[in-house]
XYZ file of C-alpha atoms in Angstrom:
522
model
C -6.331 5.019 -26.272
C -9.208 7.899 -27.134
C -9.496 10.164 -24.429
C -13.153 8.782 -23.725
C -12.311 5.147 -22.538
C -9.287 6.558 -20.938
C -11.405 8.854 -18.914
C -13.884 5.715 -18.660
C -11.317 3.426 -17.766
C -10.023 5.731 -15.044
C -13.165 6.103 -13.310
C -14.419 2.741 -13.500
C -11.118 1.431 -11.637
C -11.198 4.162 -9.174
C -14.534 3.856 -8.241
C -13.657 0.054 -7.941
C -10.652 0.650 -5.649
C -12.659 3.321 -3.454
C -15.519 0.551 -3.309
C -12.856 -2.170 -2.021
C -10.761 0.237 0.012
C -14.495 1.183 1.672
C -15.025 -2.364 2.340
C -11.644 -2.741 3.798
C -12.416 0.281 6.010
C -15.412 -1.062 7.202
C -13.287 -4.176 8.155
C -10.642 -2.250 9.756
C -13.532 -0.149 11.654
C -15.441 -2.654 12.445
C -12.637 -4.939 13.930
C -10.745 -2.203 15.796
C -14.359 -1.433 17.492
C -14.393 -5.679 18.150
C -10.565 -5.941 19.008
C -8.906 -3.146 20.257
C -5.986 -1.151 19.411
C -3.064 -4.070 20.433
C -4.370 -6.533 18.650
C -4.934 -3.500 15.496
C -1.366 -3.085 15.735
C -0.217 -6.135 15.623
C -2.419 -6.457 12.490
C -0.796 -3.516 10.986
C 2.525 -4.708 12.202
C 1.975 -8.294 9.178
C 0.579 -6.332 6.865
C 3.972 -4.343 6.735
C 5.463 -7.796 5.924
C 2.910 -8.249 3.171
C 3.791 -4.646 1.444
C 7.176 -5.601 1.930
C 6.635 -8.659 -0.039
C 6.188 -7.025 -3.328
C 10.018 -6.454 -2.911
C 10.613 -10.236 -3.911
C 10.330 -9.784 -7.513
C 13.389 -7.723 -8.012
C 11.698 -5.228 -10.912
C 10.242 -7.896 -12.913
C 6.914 -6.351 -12.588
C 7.824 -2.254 -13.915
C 10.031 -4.134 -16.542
C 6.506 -5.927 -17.776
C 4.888 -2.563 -17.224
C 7.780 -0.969 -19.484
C 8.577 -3.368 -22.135
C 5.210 -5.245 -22.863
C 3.709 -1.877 -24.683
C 6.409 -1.910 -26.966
C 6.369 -5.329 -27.979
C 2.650 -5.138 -28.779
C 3.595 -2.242 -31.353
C 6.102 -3.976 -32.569
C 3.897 -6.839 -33.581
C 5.880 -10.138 -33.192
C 3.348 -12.598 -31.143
C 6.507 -14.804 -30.622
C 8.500 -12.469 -29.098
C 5.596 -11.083 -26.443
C 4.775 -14.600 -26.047
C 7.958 -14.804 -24.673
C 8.726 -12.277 -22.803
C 5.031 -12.726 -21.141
C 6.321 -16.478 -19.906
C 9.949 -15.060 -18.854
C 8.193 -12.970 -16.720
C 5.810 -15.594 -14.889
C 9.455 -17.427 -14.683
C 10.714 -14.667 -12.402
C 7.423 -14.439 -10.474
C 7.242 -17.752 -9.358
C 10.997 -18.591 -8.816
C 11.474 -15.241 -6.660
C 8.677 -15.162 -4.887
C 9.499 -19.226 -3.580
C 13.195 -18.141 -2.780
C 11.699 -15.119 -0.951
C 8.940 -16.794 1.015
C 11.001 -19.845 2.170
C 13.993 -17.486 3.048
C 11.676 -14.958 5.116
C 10.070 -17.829 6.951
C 13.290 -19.257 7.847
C 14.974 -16.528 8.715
C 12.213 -15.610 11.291
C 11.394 -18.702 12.527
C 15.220 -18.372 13.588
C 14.897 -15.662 16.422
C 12.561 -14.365 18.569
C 10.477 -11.110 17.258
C 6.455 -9.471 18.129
C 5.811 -10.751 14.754
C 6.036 -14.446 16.115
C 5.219 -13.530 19.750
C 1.435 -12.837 18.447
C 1.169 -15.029 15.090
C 3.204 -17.676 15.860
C 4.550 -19.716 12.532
C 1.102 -20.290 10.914
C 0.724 -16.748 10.890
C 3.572 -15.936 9.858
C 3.236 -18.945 6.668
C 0.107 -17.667 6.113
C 1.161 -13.645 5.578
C 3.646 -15.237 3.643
C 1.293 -17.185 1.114
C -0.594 -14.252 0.765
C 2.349 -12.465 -0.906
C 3.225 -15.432 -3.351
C -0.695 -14.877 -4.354
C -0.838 -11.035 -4.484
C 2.453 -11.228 -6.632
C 0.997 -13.652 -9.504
C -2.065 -11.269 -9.376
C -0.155 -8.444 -10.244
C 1.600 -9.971 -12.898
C -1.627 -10.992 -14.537
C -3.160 -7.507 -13.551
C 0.100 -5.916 -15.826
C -0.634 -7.762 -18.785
C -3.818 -7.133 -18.349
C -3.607 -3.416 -18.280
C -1.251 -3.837 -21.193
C -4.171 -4.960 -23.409
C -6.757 -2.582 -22.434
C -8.658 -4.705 -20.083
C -9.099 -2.367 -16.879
C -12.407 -4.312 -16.220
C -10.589 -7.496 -15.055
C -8.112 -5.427 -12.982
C -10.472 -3.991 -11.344
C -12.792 -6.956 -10.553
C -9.755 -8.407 -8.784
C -9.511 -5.661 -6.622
C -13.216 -5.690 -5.466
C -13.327 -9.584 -5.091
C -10.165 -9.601 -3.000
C -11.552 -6.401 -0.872
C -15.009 -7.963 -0.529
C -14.067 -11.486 0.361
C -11.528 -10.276 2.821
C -13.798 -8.227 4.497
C -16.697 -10.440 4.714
C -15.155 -13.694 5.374
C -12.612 -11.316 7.965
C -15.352 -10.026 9.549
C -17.482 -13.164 10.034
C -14.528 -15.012 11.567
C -13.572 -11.999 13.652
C -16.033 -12.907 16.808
C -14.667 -16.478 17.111
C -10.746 -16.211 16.100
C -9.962 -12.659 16.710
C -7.321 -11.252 14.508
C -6.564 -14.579 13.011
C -10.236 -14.358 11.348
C -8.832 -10.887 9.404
C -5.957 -13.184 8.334
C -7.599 -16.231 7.019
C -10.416 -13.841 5.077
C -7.961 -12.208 3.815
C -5.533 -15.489 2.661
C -10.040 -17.002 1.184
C -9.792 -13.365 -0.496
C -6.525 -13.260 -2.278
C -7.159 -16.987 -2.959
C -10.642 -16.591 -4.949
C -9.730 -13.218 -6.380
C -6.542 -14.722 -8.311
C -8.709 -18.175 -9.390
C -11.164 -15.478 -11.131
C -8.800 -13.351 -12.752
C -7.009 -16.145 -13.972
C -10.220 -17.421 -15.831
C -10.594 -13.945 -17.159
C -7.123 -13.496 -18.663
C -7.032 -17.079 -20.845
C -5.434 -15.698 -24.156
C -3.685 -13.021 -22.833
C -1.487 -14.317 -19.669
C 0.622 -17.595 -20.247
C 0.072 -20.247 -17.575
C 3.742 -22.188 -18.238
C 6.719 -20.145 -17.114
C 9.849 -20.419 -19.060
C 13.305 -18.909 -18.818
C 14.590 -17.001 -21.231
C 17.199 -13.958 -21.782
C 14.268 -11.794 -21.011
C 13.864 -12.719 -17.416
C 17.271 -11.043 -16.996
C 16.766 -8.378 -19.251
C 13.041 -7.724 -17.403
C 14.974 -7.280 -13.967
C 17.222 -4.880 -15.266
C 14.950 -2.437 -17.548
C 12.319 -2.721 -14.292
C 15.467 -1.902 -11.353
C 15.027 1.563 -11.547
C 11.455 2.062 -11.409
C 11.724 -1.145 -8.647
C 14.464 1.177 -7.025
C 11.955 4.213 -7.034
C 8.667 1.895 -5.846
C 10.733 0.280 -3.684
C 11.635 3.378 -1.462
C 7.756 4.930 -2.493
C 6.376 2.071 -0.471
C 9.273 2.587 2.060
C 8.230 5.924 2.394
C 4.869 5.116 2.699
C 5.345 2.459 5.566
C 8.357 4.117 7.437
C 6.035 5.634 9.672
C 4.513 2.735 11.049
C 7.611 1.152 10.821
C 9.132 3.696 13.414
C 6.097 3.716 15.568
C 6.017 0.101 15.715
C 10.203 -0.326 16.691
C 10.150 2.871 19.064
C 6.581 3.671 20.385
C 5.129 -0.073 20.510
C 2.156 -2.195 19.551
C -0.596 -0.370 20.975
C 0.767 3.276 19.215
C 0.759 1.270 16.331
C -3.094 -0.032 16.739
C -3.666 4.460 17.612
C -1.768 5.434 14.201
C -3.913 2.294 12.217
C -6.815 5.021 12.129
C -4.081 7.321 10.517
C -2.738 4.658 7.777
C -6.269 3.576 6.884
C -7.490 7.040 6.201
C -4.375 8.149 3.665
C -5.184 4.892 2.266
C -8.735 5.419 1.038
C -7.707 9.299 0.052
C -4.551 8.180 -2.253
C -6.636 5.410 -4.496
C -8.261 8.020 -6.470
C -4.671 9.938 -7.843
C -2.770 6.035 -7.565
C -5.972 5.268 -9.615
C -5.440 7.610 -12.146
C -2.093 7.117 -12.926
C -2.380 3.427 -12.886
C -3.943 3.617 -15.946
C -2.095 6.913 -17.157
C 1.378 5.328 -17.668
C 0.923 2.731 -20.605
C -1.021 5.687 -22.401
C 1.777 7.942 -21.546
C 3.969 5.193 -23.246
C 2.212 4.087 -26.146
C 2.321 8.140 -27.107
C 5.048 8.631 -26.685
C 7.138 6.215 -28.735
C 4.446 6.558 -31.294
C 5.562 10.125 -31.328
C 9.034 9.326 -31.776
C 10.396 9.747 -28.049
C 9.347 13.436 -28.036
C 8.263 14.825 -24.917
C 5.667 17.399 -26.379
C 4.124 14.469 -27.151
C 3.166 13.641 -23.205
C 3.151 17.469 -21.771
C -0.339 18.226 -22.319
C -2.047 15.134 -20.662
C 0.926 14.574 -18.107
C 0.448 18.397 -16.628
C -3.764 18.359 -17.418
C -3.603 15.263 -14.983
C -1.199 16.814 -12.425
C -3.421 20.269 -12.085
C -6.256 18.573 -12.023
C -5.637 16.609 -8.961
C -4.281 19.259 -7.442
C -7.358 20.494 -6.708
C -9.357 17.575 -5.955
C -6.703 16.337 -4.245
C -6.589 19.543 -1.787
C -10.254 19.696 -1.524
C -10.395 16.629 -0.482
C -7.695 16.883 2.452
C -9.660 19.672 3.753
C -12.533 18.212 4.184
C -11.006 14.882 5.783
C -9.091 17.248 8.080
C -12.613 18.754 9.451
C -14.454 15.444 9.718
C -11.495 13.230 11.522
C -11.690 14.164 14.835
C -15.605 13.757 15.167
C -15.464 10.950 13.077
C -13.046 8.906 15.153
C -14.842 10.095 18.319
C -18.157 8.360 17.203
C -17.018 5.813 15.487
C -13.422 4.453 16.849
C -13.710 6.673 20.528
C -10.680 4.382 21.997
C -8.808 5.398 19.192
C -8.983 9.102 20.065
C -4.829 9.001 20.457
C -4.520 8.850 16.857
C -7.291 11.319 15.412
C -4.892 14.090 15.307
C -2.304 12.112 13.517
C -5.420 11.632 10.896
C -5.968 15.296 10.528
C -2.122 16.044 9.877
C -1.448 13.072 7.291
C -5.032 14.068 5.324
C -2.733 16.868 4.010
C 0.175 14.358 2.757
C -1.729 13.059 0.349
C -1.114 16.134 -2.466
C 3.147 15.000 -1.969
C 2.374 11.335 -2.865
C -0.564 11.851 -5.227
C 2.660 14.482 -7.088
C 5.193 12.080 -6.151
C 3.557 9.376 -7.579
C 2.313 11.084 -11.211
C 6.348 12.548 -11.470
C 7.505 8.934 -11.223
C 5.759 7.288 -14.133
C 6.415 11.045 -16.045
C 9.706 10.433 -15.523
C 9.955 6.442 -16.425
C 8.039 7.056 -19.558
C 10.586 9.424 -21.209
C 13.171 7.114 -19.950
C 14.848 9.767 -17.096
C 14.877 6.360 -14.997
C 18.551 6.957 -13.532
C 17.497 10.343 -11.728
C 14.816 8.502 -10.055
C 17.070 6.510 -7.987
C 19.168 9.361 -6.303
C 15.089 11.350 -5.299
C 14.237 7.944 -4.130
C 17.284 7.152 -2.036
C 17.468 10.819 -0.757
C 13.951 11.245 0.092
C 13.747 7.664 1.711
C 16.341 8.632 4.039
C 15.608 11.976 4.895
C 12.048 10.575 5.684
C 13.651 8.457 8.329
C 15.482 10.936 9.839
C 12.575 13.263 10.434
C 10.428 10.456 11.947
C 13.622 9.107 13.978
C 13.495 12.612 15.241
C 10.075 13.181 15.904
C 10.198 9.897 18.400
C 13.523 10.860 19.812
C 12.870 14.045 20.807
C 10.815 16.290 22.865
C 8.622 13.693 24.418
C 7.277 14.047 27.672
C 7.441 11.074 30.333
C 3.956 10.362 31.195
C 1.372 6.972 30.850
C 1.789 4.749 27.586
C -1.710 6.405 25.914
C 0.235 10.010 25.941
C 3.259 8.784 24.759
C 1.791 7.145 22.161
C -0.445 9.740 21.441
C 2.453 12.781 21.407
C 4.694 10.421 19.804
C 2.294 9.499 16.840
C 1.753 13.216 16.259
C 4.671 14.199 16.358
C 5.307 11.539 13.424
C 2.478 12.551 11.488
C 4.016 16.157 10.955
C 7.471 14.763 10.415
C 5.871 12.478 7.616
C 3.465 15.246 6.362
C 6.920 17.451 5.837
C 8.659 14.655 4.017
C 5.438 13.862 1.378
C 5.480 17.443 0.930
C 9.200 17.359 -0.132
C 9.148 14.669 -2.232
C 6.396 15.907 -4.120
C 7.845 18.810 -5.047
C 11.801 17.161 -5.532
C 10.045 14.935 -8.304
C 8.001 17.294 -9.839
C 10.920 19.822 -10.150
C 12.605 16.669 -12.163
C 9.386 16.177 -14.143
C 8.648 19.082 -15.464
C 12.226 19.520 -16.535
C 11.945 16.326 -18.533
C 8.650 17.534 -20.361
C 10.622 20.506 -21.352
C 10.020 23.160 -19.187
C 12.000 25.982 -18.524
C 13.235 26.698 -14.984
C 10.579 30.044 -14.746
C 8.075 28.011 -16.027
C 9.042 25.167 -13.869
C 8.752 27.103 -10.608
C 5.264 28.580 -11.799
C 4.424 25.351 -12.094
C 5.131 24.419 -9.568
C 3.539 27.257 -7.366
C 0.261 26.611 -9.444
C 0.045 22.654 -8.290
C 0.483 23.719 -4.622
C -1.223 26.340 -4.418
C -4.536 24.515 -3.779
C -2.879 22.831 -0.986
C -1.971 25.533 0.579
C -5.287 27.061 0.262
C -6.631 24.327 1.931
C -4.439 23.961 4.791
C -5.053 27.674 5.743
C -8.959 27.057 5.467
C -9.373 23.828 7.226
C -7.024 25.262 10.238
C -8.898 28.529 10.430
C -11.962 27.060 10.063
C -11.165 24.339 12.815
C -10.238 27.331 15.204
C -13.375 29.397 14.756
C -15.603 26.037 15.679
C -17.005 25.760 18.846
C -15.947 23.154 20.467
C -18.211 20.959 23.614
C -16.456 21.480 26.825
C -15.143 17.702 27.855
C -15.828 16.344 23.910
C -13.484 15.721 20.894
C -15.471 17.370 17.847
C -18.194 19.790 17.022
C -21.821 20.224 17.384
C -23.189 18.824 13.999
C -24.558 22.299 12.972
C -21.484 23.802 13.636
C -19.328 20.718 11.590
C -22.087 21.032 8.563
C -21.086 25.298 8.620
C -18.013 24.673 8.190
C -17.774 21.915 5.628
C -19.547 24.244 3.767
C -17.846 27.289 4.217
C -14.715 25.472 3.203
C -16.285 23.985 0.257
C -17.283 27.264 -0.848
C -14.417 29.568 -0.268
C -12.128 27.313 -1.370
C -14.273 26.559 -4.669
C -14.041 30.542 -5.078
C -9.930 30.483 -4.457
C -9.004 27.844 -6.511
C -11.626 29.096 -9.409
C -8.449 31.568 -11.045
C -5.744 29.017 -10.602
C -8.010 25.996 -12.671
C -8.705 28.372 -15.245
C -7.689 27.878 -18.823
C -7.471 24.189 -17.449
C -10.190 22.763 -19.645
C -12.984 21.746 -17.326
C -15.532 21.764 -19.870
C -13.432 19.596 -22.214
C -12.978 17.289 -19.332
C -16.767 17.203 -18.368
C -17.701 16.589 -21.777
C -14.571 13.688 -21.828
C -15.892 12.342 -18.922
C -20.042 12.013 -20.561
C -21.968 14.261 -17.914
C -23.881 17.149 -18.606
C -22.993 20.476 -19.559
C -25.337 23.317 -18.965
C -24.542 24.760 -22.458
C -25.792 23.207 -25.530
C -22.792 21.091 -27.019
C -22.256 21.530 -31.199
C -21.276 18.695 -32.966
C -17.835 18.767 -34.134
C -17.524 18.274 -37.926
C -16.202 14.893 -39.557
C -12.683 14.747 -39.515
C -12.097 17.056 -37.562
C -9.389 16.615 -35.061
C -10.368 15.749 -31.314
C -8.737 18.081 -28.742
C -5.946 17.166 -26.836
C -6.393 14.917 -23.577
């Protein structure tokens, strides 16, 4: 892939998921300021069962990611063709056994899930799986063959629909109107995509030796995504067992704002991996071959990835207390989890690092160990050290107390799977340690800022933020002096290559490179 479409390719999709991740913001906004925070919660609480859905297809989706690059190089139609249908096989035969087993199982005892839903709900969460499944395994091959576009108009047709539809049936059916939009959304989004991808995704499953062998060249990444989205969730998961509904429906403001941060990094190395792939075994399996664009990625989000966790850390707390003002509970927790977004946005660019030069068996032991270690510290952090006093303070210590515990465990991971990263591209441990002081350094920066910053403003007697003036100063002083910081750490980076990669201007006049010359690395 040249550099230029790559950058291209990146942007367009991230501006596409920040676009539908906006729209599902303005949903969740919107509907918490129409709803409430119980029946928020209890929102949040099915759309855990709906991540956890992704489960069902046992690594048949990272095997597609994996193997389908490979047999494109390789050139034998027949054999894609195949592997393409053994795939859909597994989709459709998993995701059945899993939806009729989940349904059963809870229709079978008494849980919150069914208290508030009741079994249409529940069915309906359930469909909504089965379709955001097959989606994915079109969206695969799709990104396989180059065609980001499509990808990324299922993503905006599945945000917009569920919002608008969601929103519109909000005032008359309550939380069941964010359910049905977003069942009409998943619906339409797949019917389009599936019109878009004639030629390139089969439509008639069929077994073959491949659907095993997909399942087990996928199980370790599945192993490793498996616990990422554990990790992700297993705060909510915790608040919802130990600290209830309604802490739930405070900590939604939380969840919805790492979110929105995290699609610009998941965005990036979305579409990073099957390049990382395709050079790599075009290089012959050598590392060098990756270590340029793999670490130009990583130390470039760094930055933009700390800069922008500063600046959500000042605007939170005034922005829930216009907007979402019965939400106030959770704008702390919002501040704290702004900053785990550098740990997941390096957690997540390690994993498909690590994948792509085949490391895949080291990923299970970081994902195992950092899954459970992650549980302790939030079992902790609800266990311990919290005040009797009403349900709103509870919920409100409780969920902060989370947010730091699950802050400290991004953090961790970020840096576990880098350490094993870096390693693989061939780094030596010196290096590997400068490294890694250079990627989180930025973060650091940031954190000290935003907190100092946050202490010097002058707060209103009685209110939850800052005056505007005093907000504005201080976005801007952080912008600034953290600009300045970071400046020596970016340098030698290659920010001009990148502006001129990514078609903008660039203040000094650009001479042409001579034919045949060779482009510069990516």
């Amino acid at each position: 892939m040249h550099p230029r479409k790559f950058v291209r390719d990146s942007l367009g999709f991230a501006a596409t998921q920040y676009v539908a991740r906006g729209l599902l913001m303005i949903r969740t906004v919107v509907a918490a300021r129409l709803l409430g925070a119980f029946p928020i919660g209890a929102w949040n609480a099915l759309q855990l069962v709906m991540d956890y859905g992704a489960f069902s297809t046992l690594g048949t989706q990272q095997g597609l990611d994996q193997a389908v690059p490979p047999r494109m190089v390789e050139g034998d139609p027949a054999a894609l063709d195949r592997l393409k249908r053994a795939g859909l096989f597994n989709v459709l035969v998993l995701n059945a056994v899993f939806a009729g087993g989940a349904l059963a199982w809870m229709l079978s005892r008494d849980n919150k899930l069914l208290d508030f839903w009741g079994p249409l709900g529940t069915a309906l969460a359930l469909a909504c799986i089965v379709l955001v499944n097959l989606s994915y395994y079109h969206s695969t091959l799709l990104r396989s063959h180059g065609n980001i576009g499509a990808v990324s108009t299922w993503y905006f047709l599945q945000g917009a629909i569920g919002t608008i539809v969601g929103l519109a049936l909000v005032p008359a059916f309550g939380a069941w109107g964010l359910l049905v939009g977003w069942t009409l959304g998943n619906l339409l989004a797949l019917t389009v995509t599936r019109v878009q991808s004639r030629g390139l995704v089969p439509i008639v499953p069929r077994p073959a030796r491949e659907s095993l062998e997909l399942m087990r060249i996928g199980l370790p990444m599945f192993v490793f995504t498996t616990s990422s989205v554990v990790l992700r969730s297993l705060d909510r998961l915790i608040v919802f067992k130990f600290l209830g509904t309604l802490a739930l429906g405070y900590y939604s403001v939380a969840v919805m704002a790492l979110t929105f941060m995290l699609y610009l990094p998941d965005s990036i190395a979305y579409v990073l991996y099957p390049r990382l792939l395709r050079d790599y075994r075009a290089a012959g399996n050598d590392p060098s071959a990756i270590r340029v664009p793999a670490l130009r990625a990583t130390r470039a989000l760094s930055a933009v990835v700390a800069g922008v966790s500063g600046v959500g850390f000042l605007l939170a707390r005034p922005a829930v207390a216009l907007v979402l003002p019965k939400f106030l509970p959770g704008a702390t927790a919002v501040r704290i989890v702004c900053f785990g977004v550098a740990g997941l946005a390096f957690a997540n660019l390690s994993s498909i690092v690590l994948m792509t030069l085949g490391r895949r068996t080291v990923l299970i032991p970081a994902a195992v160990a950092t899954t459970v270690l992650g549980a302790a510290l939030d079992l902790w952090a609800v266990q311990h050290g919290i005040a009797p006093g009403s349900a709103g303070m509870r919920a409100a210590v409780g969920i902060t107390r989370v947010a730091w515990a699950t802050l400290a465990n991004y953090t961790l991971t970020g840096g576990t799977l880098l350490w094993l990263a870096t390693a693989g591209l061939g780094l030596a441990p010196l290096a590997r340690v400068t490294e890694l002081a250079r990627l989180f350094a930025p973060l650091a920066i940031a954190m000290g800022l935003a907190f100092g910053l946050d202490r010097l403003a002058l707060h209103v007697p009685g209110a939850a933020g800052v005056p505007g003036s005093t907000l504005a100063l201080s976005l801007l002083a952080f912008l600034a002096a953290f600009s300045l910081l970071t400046a020596p750490i970016l340098r030698g980076l290659g920010l001009k290559q990148l502006v001129m990669e990514f078609n903008l201007p660039w203040p000094r006049r650009r001479t042409p490179a001579p034919r045949g010359a060779e482009a510069p690395p990516a």
